C-alpha positions as semicolon CSV with decimal commas, in nm:
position;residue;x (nm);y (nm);z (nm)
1;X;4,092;5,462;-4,935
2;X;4,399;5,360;-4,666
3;X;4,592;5,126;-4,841
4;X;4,623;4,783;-4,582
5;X;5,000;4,742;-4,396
6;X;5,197;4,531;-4,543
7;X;5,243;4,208;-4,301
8;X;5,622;4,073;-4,315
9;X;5,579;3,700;-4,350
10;X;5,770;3,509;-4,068
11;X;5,973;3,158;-4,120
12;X;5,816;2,901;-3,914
13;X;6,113;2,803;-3,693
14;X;5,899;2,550;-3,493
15;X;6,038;2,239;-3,646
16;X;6,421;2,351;-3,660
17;X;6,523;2,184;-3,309
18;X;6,349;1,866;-3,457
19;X;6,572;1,876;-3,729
20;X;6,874;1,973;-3,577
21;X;6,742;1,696;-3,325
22;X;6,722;1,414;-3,616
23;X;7,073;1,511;-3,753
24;X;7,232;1,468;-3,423
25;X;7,078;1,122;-3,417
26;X;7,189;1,029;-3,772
27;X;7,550;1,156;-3,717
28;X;7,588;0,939;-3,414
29;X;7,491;0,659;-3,519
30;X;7,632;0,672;-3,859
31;X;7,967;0,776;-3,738
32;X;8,257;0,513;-3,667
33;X;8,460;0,604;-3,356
34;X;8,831;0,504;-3,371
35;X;8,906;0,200;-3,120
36;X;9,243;0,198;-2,972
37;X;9,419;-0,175;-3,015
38;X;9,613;-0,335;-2,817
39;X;9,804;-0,639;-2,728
40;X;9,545;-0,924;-2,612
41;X;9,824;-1,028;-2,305
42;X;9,782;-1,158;-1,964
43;X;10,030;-0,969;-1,751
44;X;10,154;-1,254;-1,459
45;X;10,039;-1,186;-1,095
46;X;10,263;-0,951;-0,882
47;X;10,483;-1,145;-0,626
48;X;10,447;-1,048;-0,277
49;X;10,781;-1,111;-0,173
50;X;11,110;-1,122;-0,405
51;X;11,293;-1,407;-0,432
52;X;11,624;-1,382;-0,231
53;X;11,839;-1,586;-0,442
54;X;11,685;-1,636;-0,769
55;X;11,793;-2,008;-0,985
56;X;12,074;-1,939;-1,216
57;X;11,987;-1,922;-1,589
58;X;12,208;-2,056;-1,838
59;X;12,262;-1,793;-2,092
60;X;12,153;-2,103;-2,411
61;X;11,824;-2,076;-2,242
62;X;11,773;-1,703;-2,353
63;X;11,658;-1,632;-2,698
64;X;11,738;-1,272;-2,725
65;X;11,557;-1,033;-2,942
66;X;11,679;-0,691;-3,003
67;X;11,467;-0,429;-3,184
68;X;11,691;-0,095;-3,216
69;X;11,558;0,274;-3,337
70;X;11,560;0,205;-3,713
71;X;11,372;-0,094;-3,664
72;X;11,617;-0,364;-3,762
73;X;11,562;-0,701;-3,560
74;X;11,894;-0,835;-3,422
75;X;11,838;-1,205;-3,262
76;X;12,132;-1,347;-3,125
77;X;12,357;-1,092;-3,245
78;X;12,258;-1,169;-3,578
79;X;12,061;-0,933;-3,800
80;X;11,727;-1,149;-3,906
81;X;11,403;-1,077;-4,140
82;X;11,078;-1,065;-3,953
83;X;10,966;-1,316;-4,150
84;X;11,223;-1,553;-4,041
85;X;11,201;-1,485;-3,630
86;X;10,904;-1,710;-3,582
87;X;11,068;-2,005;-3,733
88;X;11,351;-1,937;-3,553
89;X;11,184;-1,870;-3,216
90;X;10,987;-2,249;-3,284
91;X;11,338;-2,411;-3,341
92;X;11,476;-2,270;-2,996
93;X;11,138;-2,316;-2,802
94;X;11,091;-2,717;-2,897
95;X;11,504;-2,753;-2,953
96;X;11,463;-3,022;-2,624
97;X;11,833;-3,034;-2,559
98;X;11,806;-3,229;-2,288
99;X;11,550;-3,479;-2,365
100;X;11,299;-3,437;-2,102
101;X;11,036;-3,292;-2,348
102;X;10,864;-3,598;-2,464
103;X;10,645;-3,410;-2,643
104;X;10,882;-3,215;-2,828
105;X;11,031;-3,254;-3,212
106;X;11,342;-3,067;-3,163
107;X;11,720;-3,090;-3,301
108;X;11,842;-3,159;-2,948
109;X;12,126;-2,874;-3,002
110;X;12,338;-2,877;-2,742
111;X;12,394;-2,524;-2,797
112;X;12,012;-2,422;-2,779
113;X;11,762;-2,440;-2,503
114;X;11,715;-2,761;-2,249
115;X;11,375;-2,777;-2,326
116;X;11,038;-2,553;-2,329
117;X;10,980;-2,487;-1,997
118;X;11,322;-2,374;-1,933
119;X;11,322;-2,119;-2,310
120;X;11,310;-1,770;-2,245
121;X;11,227;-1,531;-2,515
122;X;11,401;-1,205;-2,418
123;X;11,244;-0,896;-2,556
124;X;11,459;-0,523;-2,551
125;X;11,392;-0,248;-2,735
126;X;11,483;0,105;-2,838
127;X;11,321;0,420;-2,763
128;X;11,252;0,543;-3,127
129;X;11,125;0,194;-3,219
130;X;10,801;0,262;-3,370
131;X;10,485;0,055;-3,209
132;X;10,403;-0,107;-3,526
133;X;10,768;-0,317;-3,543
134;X;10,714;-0,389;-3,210
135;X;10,394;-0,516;-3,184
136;X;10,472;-0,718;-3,523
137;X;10,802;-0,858;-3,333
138;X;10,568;-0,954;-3,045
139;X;10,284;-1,089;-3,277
140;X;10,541;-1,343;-3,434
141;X;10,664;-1,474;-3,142
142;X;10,309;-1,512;-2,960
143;X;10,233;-1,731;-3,313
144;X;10,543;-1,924;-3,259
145;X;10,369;-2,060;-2,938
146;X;10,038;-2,096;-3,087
147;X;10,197;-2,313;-3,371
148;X;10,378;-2,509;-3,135
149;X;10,060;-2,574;-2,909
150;X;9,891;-2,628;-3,240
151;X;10,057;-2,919;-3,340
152;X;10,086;-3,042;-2,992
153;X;9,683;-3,078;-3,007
154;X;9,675;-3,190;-3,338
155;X;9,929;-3,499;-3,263
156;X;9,787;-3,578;-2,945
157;X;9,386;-3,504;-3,015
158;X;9,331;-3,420;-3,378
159;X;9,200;-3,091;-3,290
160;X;9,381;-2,778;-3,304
161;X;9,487;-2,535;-2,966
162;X;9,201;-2,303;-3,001
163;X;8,888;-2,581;-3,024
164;X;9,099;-2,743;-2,724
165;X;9,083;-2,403;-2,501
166;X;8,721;-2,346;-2,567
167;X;8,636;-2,676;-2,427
168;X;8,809;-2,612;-2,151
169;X;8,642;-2,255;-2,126
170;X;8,283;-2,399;-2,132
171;X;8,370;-2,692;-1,981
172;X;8,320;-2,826;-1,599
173;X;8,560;-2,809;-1,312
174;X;8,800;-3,149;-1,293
175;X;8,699;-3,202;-1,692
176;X;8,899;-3,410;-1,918
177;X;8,871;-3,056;-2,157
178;X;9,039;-2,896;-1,881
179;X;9,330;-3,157;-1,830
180;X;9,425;-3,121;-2,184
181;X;9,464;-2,784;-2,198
182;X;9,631;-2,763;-1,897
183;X;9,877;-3,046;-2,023
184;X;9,961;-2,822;-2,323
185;X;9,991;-2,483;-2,078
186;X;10,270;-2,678;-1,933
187;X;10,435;-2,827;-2,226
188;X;10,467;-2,503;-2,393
189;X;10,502;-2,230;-2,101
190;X;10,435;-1,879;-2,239
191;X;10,786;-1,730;-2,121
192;X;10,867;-1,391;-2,280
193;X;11,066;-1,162;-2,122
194;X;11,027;-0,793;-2,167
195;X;11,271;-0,516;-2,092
196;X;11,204;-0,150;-2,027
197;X;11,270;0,020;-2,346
198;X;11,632;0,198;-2,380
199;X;11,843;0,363;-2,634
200;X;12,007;0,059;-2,817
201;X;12,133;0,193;-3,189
């Protein structure tokens, strides 16, 4: 009697591209992507034509802020802490030297700035600075605003900057909401100045 062939069995490979399917699925959504940060800043709108003969600045109206390669913070030729630069950058921003800033709780030095809307913050730094000392350098002085606004709001309205500037955000056109943030806009002017990045020590 012939014995019967053999029959090799086969794998059932019908439900592999559903698998391989699901696990694509379940790797995409499970996996976290890396989001590149950034600084949250409002570049100002590009002038159309350059201003011939730009108003002199007196130099105690500059608050200048060195970073060099190693990282060390040098603010008005004095070495300085990080810790210490937003205080410091508060003192010359609300200084009010000469007493137009109602507003504003200042020394009155006569050797700081004349008043907020004339305080420039002056920003240089190094090539081989690393990006986390100078967005940290940047971060303090963008709080030393925010504090100062903050207190501002507080005096005047017993609510702090950021409640005040979403009212104004969801608020009507010609709205008291809008007035008062506006006021505080121009009591406390954003002015940093930022230099293109050179070799500085």
């Amino acid at each position: 009697m012939a014995r019967k062939k053999r029959e090799i069995a086969e794998i059932n490979a019908g439900s592999m591209a559903d698998i391989a399917f699901l696990l694509l699925i379940f790797f995409l959504v499970t996996t976290t992507m890396d989001i590149d940060k950034g600084l949250n800043r409002l570049l100002p709108p590009m002038e159309e034509e350059p201003i011939d003969n730009p108003p002199p600045i007196k130099d105690k109206n500059i608050f200048v802020v060195v970073i060099n390669a190693n990282n060390q913070l040098l603010v008005e030729n004095e070495y300085m802490e990080i810790s210490e630069l937003r205080e410091s950058a508060m003192e010359f921003i609300d200084n009010n030297g000469d007493g137009s800033c109602v507003d504003c709780g200042g020394d009155q030095s006569p050797t700081s700035s004349d008043n907020p809307k004339k305080a420039i913050i002056s920003i240089s730094s190094d090539r081989g600075t690393s990006y986390d000392m100078y967005v940290s350098v940047t971060n303090e002085l963008m709080a030393a605003y925010h504090e100062l606004r903050d207190d501002l709001c507080m005096r005047r309205w017993g609510k702090d900057y950021d409640t005040i500037k979403e009212e104004a955000q969801d608020a009507e056109d010609d709205s008291e909401a809008k007035d008062r943030y506006k006021y505080v806009q121009e009591v406390y002017p954003l002015l940093l100045s930022e230099a293109e990045p050179k070799s500085v020590g």
